[in-house]
Coordinates of C-alpha atoms and ligand atoms in Angstrom, one line a residue:
M1 CA 132.8 76.5 57.5
K2 CA 130.0 77.8 59.8
K3 CA 129.9 77.1 63.4
H4 CA 126.8 75.5 64.6
V5 CA 124.9 76.9 67.4
V6 CA 122.2 75.4 69.1
L7 CA 119.4 77.8 70.8
Y8 CA 117.0 76.8 73.5
K9 CA 115.2 80.0 73.4
A10 CA 113.4 81.8 70.3
L11 CA 114.8 84.9 68.9
S12 CA 113.1 87.8 67.0
A13 CA 113.3 87.2 63.3
Q14 CA 116.1 90.2 63.1
L15 CA 118.4 88.5 65.7
M16 CA 117.6 84.9 64.0
A17 CA 118.6 86.5 60.5
R18 CA 121.9 88.0 62.4
L19 CA 122.8 84.8 63.8
Q20 CA 122.3 82.7 60.9
A21 CA 124.2 85.0 58.9
Q22 CA 127.3 83.8 60.7
A23 CA 126.2 80.4 62.0
D24 CA 124.3 77.0 61.2
V25 CA 121.3 77.2 64.0
T26 CA 119.3 74.6 65.4
L27 CA 116.2 75.9 67.4
I28 CA 115.1 74.0 70.3
E29 CA 111.5 75.8 71.1
R30 CA 110.6 74.4 74.4
L31 CA 112.5 72.4 76.7
D32 CA 110.3 69.8 77.5
A33 CA 110.9 66.3 77.5
Q34 CA 111.0 66.3 73.8
G35 CA 113.1 69.5 73.6
L36 CA 115.7 67.8 76.0
A37 CA 115.9 64.9 73.8
Q38 CA 116.5 67.3 70.6
L39 CA 119.1 69.1 73.0
R40 CA 121.1 66.0 73.9
N41 CA 121.1 65.1 70.3
A42 CA 122.2 68.5 68.9
L43 CA 125.2 68.6 71.5
P44 CA 127.7 66.4 70.0
G45 CA 127.8 69.0 67.1
A46 CA 127.7 72.0 68.8
H47 CA 130.0 74.9 68.9
G48 CA 128.0 77.5 70.7
L49 CA 124.8 77.3 72.9
L50 CA 122.2 80.2 73.8
G51 CA 119.1 80.5 76.2
A52 CA 118.4 80.5 79.5
S53 CA 116.6 78.7 82.4
L54 CA 118.3 75.5 82.1
K55 CA 120.5 73.8 84.4
L56 CA 123.5 73.0 82.2
D57 CA 125.3 70.4 84.3
A58 CA 128.6 68.7 83.6
A59 CA 126.6 65.4 82.4
L60 CA 124.9 67.5 79.9
L61 CA 127.8 69.3 79.0
D62 CA 130.2 66.2 78.5
L63 CA 127.9 65.7 75.7
A64 CA 129.5 68.5 73.5
P65 CA 133.1 68.0 73.0
N66 CA 133.3 70.7 70.3
L67 CA 131.7 73.5 72.8
Q68 CA 133.5 76.7 72.8
A69 CA 130.9 79.5 74.1
I70 CA 127.8 79.6 75.8
A71 CA 125.5 82.9 76.0
S72 CA 123.4 82.8 78.7
V73 CA 120.3 85.4 78.3
S74 CA 120.4 86.2 81.9
V75 CA 122.7 88.1 84.3
G76 CA 122.6 85.2 86.9
V77 CA 124.5 82.5 86.2
D78 CA 123.7 80.2 88.8
N79 CA 122.8 77.4 86.1
Y80 CA 126.6 77.0 85.3
D81 CA 129.4 75.4 86.6
I82 CA 131.9 77.8 86.1
D83 CA 134.8 75.9 87.4
Y84 CA 133.9 73.2 85.1
L85 CA 133.5 75.9 82.1
T86 CA 137.0 77.1 82.6
E87 CA 138.5 74.0 82.9
R88 CA 137.4 73.1 79.9
R89 CA 138.0 76.8 78.3
I90 CA 134.2 77.0 77.2
L91 CA 133.5 81.1 77.5
L92 CA 130.3 81.7 79.3
S93 CA 128.9 85.4 79.0
N94 CA 125.8 86.6 80.4
T95 CA 123.6 90.0 79.7
P96 CA 124.2 92.3 82.5
D97 CA 123.4 96.2 82.7
V98 CA 120.5 95.6 79.8
L99 CA 117.9 94.4 82.4
T100 CA 118.8 96.4 85.2
E101 CA 116.2 99.1 85.3
T102 CA 113.5 96.7 84.3
T103 CA 114.1 94.6 87.4
A104 CA 114.4 97.3 89.6
D105 CA 110.6 98.5 88.2
T106 CA 109.7 94.6 89.1
G107 CA 111.1 95.5 92.7
F108 CA 109.1 98.5 93.0
A109 CA 106.0 97.0 91.7
L110 CA 106.1 94.3 94.2
I111 CA 106.8 96.7 97.1
L112 CA 103.9 98.9 96.0
A113 CA 101.6 96.2 95.3
T114 CA 102.5 94.3 98.8
A115 CA 102.2 97.7 100.9
R116 CA 99.1 98.8 99.1
R117 CA 97.5 95.4 99.0
V118 CA 96.8 96.0 95.6
V119 CA 96.1 92.3 94.1
E120 CA 93.9 91.4 97.3
L121 CA 91.8 94.8 96.8
A122 CA 91.6 94.2 92.9
N123 CA 90.5 90.6 93.9
L124 CA 87.8 91.6 96.1
I125 CA 86.0 94.1 93.6
R126 CA 86.3 91.6 90.9
A127 CA 84.2 89.2 93.5
G128 CA 81.5 91.9 93.9
Q129 CA 82.9 93.0 97.3
W130 CA 83.7 96.5 96.7
Q131 CA 82.0 97.4 100.2
K132 CA 84.2 95.1 102.3
S133 CA 87.0 96.0 100.4
I134 CA 87.1 99.8 101.7
G135 CA 86.9 99.2 105.7
P136 CA 90.2 100.0 107.6
E137 CA 90.9 96.3 107.9
H138 CA 92.0 96.4 104.3
F139 CA 94.1 99.1 104.6
G140 CA 97.6 99.2 103.5
S141 CA 100.8 101.0 104.8
D142 CA 102.6 103.6 103.4
V143 CA 105.6 103.0 100.9
H144 CA 107.1 106.9 100.9
G145 CA 109.4 107.8 103.9
K146 CA 109.4 104.5 104.9
T147 CA 113.1 102.6 105.3
L148 CA 114.1 100.7 102.1
G149 CA 116.6 98.0 102.9
I150 CA 118.7 96.5 99.9
I151 CA 120.7 93.4 100.6
G152 CA 123.2 93.2 97.7
M153 CA 124.2 96.8 96.4
G154 CA 124.9 96.0 93.0
R155 CA 123.4 97.1 89.4
I156 CA 119.6 96.1 90.4
G157 CA 120.1 97.0 93.9
E158 CA 121.6 100.6 93.1
A159 CA 118.5 100.9 90.7
L160 CA 116.2 100.5 93.4
A161 CA 117.7 102.6 95.7
Q162 CA 117.6 105.4 93.1
R163 CA 113.7 104.4 92.6
G164 CA 113.5 104.5 96.4
H165 CA 115.4 107.9 97.3
F166 CA 114.1 109.9 94.4
G167 CA 110.7 108.7 93.7
F168 CA 109.5 108.3 97.3
G169 CA 111.7 110.1 99.8
M170 CA 112.7 106.5 101.2
P171 CA 116.0 106.4 103.7
V172 CA 118.1 103.7 102.1
I173 CA 119.9 101.5 104.4
Y174 CA 122.0 98.5 102.7
H175 CA 124.3 95.6 103.2
S176 CA 126.8 94.2 100.8
H177 CA 130.2 92.4 100.6
S178 CA 131.6 96.0 101.2
P179 CA 130.4 99.9 101.8
K180 CA 129.9 101.9 98.5
P181 CA 130.8 105.6 99.3
A182 CA 129.5 106.8 95.7
I183 CA 126.1 104.9 96.5
E184 CA 126.1 106.6 100.2
Q185 CA 126.3 110.0 98.6
R186 CA 124.0 109.8 95.7
F187 CA 121.4 108.3 97.4
N188 CA 121.9 109.5 101.3
A189 CA 122.3 105.5 101.9
R190 CA 123.6 104.0 105.1
Y191 CA 125.7 100.8 105.2
C192 CA 124.9 98.5 107.8
S193 CA 125.2 94.7 108.8
L194 CA 122.8 92.3 107.7
E195 CA 121.3 92.0 110.8
T196 CA 120.9 96.0 111.6
L197 CA 118.8 96.1 108.3
L198 CA 116.8 92.9 109.3
R199 CA 115.5 94.8 112.0
Q200 CA 115.3 98.2 110.9
A201 CA 114.3 98.1 107.3
D202 CA 110.5 98.7 106.5
F203 CA 111.1 96.8 103.1
I204 CA 113.7 94.3 102.8
C205 CA 114.6 93.6 99.5
L206 CA 117.2 90.9 98.0
T207 CA 118.7 91.9 95.1
L208 CA 121.7 89.4 95.6
P209 CA 123.0 86.5 93.3
L210 CA 122.8 82.9 94.0
T211 CA 126.1 81.7 95.3
A212 CA 127.3 79.0 97.6
E213 CA 127.7 81.9 100.1
T214 CA 124.0 83.3 99.8
Q215 CA 122.1 79.9 99.1
G216 CA 119.5 79.7 102.3
L217 CA 121.0 83.4 103.7
I218 CA 117.5 84.4 104.8
G219 CA 116.1 81.6 106.7
E220 CA 114.5 81.0 110.5
H221 CA 116.9 83.1 111.8
A222 CA 116.7 86.0 109.7
F223 CA 112.8 86.4 109.5
A224 CA 113.0 86.2 113.3
Q225 CA 115.0 89.4 113.5
M226 CA 112.3 91.2 111.5
R227 CA 109.2 93.2 112.6
P228 CA 105.9 92.5 112.6
E229 CA 105.3 95.5 109.8
S230 CA 108.5 94.5 107.8
I231 CA 107.7 93.6 104.1
F232 CA 109.9 90.9 102.2
I233 CA 110.7 91.1 98.8
N234 CA 112.8 88.7 96.6
I235 CA 113.9 89.4 92.8
S236 CA 116.9 87.8 93.0
R237 CA 116.6 83.8 93.4
G238 CA 114.4 81.5 95.4
K239 CA 117.1 79.5 96.9
V240 CA 118.5 82.5 98.7
V241 CA 115.6 82.2 100.8
D242 CA 114.6 79.0 103.0
E243 CA 111.1 79.0 101.8
A244 CA 109.6 76.9 104.4
A245 CA 110.6 79.5 106.9
L246 CA 109.5 82.1 104.8
I247 CA 105.9 80.4 105.1
D248 CA 106.3 80.3 108.8
A249 CA 107.0 84.0 109.0
L250 CA 104.1 85.1 107.2
R251 CA 101.9 82.7 109.1
N252 CA 103.3 83.7 112.5
G253 CA 102.8 87.4 111.5
Q254 CA 106.2 87.7 112.0
I255 CA 106.4 89.6 108.8
R256 CA 103.5 91.6 107.3
A257 CA 103.6 90.6 103.8
A258 CA 105.9 89.3 100.9
G259 CA 106.3 90.2 97.6
L260 CA 108.1 87.3 95.5
D261 CA 109.1 87.0 91.9
V262 CA 111.4 84.1 92.4
F263 CA 110.9 80.7 94.3
E264 CA 113.1 77.8 95.5
R265 CA 111.4 75.6 93.1
E266 CA 110.2 77.2 89.6
P267 CA 107.6 77.0 88.4
L268 CA 106.2 77.4 91.6
S269 CA 103.6 74.6 92.5
A270 CA 100.1 75.5 92.2
D271 CA 99.3 74.4 95.4
S272 CA 102.1 76.3 97.2
P273 CA 100.8 77.8 100.4
L274 CA 102.2 81.0 99.7
L275 CA 99.6 81.1 96.8
Q276 CA 96.9 80.6 99.5
M277 CA 98.0 83.7 101.6
D278 CA 96.4 87.4 100.6
N279 CA 99.5 89.0 102.2
V280 CA 101.5 87.4 99.3
V281 CA 102.5 88.7 95.9
A282 CA 103.5 86.1 93.6
T283 CA 105.1 86.9 90.2
P284 CA 106.3 84.3 87.6
H285 CA 110.0 85.0 87.6
M286 CA 109.0 87.9 85.3
G287 CA 111.6 90.5 86.4
S288 CA 113.1 91.4 83.1
A289 CA 109.9 90.4 81.3
T290 CA 109.4 93.5 79.1
H291 CA 109.5 93.2 75.3
E292 CA 112.2 95.4 75.3
T293 CA 114.4 94.3 77.9
R294 CA 113.9 90.7 76.8
E295 CA 114.9 91.8 73.1
A296 CA 118.0 93.8 74.6
M297 CA 119.3 90.5 76.6
A298 CA 118.7 88.4 73.5
R299 CA 120.7 91.0 71.3
C300 CA 123.3 90.8 74.2
A301 CA 123.7 87.3 74.2
V302 CA 124.0 86.6 70.3
E303 CA 126.7 89.6 69.7
N304 CA 128.6 88.1 72.7
L305 CA 128.2 84.4 71.2
L306 CA 129.2 85.7 67.6
A307 CA 132.3 87.4 69.3
A308 CA 133.0 84.2 71.2
L309 CA 132.8 82.0 68.0
A310 CA 134.5 84.3 66.0
G311 CA 137.8 84.2 68.6
E312 CA 137.0 87.6 70.1
R313 CA 136.5 88.1 73.7
P314 CA 132.9 88.7 74.5
V315 CA 132.1 92.1 76.2
N316 CA 130.1 90.3 79.0
L317 CA 132.7 87.4 79.6
V318 CA 131.8 85.8 83.1
N319 CA 134.9 83.4 83.2
P320 CA 138.1 85.2 82.2
G321 CA 140.1 81.9 83.5
A322 CA 138.6 80.5 80.4
W323 CA 140.1 83.2 78.1
K324 CA 143.2 82.1 76.0
G325 CA 143.7 85.8 74.8
Ligands
LIG1 N1 113.9 88.1 89.2 C1 114.4 88.3 88.0 O1 113.7 88.4 87.0 C2 116.0 88.9 87.9 C3 116.8 88.6 89.0 N2 118.1 88.7 89.0 C4 119.0 88.4 89.9 O2 119.8 89.5 90.6 C5 120.8 89.3 90.7 C6 121.5 90.6 91.0 O3 122.1 91.1 89.7 P1 122.9 92.6 89.5 O4 122.5 93.8 90.1 O5 122.9 92.6 88.0 O6 124.0 91.8 90.1 P2 125.3 92.3 90.7 O7 126.6 91.6 90.5 O8 125.7 93.8 90.1 O9 124.8 92.7 92.1 C7 124.8 91.9 93.2 C8 125.5 92.4 94.3 O10 125.5 91.7 95.5 C9 126.6 91.5 96.2 N3 126.8 90.4 96.9 C10 127.1 89.2 96.4 N4 127.1 88.0 97.5 C11 127.0 88.5 99.0 C12 126.8 88.2 99.8 N5 127.0 87.1 100.0 N6 126.6 89.3 100.8 C13 126.4 90.6 100.6 N7 126.6 90.9 99.3 C14 126.6 90.2 98.4 C15 127.7 91.7 95.3 O11 128.6 92.6 95.9 C16 126.6 92.9 94.2 O12 127.0 94.3 94.5 C17 121.3 88.3 89.3 O13 122.5 87.7 90.2 C18 120.2 87.4 89.5 O14 120.2 86.2 90.3 C19 118.5 89.5 87.8 C20 117.9 89.8 86.7 C21 116.2 89.5 86.8
LIG2 O1 118.7 87.6 84.0 C1 118.3 86.9 85.3 O2 119.1 86.6 85.7 C2 116.9 86.5 85.5 O3 116.5 85.9 86.1 C3 115.9 86.9 84.1 O4 116.1 88.0 83.7

């Protein structure tokens, strides 16, 4: 008998066909109130779940007594209670690697856009203010040769370091759980404490996961250590940052600008002060959002899910403790 899979993210026709060849599929197109009600109804019969951007807490998953596997279409797994899943032996998989380069591209897009004031100046000429936009008060700051600071030297951090070092001649400093000699050799990077990085980097980039340890890591104390020329970039998770402290730092001129792809609460409210500031470039959590990468992520998730439902260990298993072998 085919297993029952609940999708809460649409797939390309090709991937849908691949999944439907192996499983009965229920597709929930939108996670609005109606979609959530559909999900609740489908959970009791579900053996597998595939999707992203939904907090799957115990209250919801208790509705799914037959659940064997969840394939998250993301590398970040902060939406899941891993201890709960492991206890229930539900295999959780994610989609690392396939999105690394695209997300690092997004990081660099934010670095360039903030430093060179791309959005602000583009908006001025749209408003017919070309003459106003070309004066020294609208000059930006250089990116090449400036110090790139990376907090969380994992896959995406490394891809950012590569761009900074080879593409822009930037000295790279980083803070992570531990030094990474291979990275230091490849990119001439220097490991340092968080405090040193905050004080010395011109661009302070967050590429950390959201965990109990990183939640609120960058708050008032951290912003106080940055310099008025510092530019802050967040492509990890909004909750790693105390957003009220970030807003204060921008308002008080403690830092020059911020490029933000992620926010404490998503979607970001249209009346957020961040959207009123010329020195903020805000994007809608689109770090991995290219056609190519989203398809690769979905393919990876489908293969992980099919493997798990076939009794095989998924390549990108997040909670090995749930694997019976
Ligand atoms: N904006 C977007 O659309 C995207 C955001 N992300 C976010 O980026 C995160 C990182 O992704 P990857 O680079 O693939 O993960 P990764 O696991 O390869 O890298 C994370 C690095 O952070 C380090 N780290 C973790 N906690 C730390 C701490 N407390 N102090 C110092 N270092 C710490 C780890 O040791 C690791 O080296 C994801 O977890 C996700 O939240 C990922 C993809 C797209
Ligand atoms: O993969 C992730 O963790 C994202 O944030 C979206 O690509």
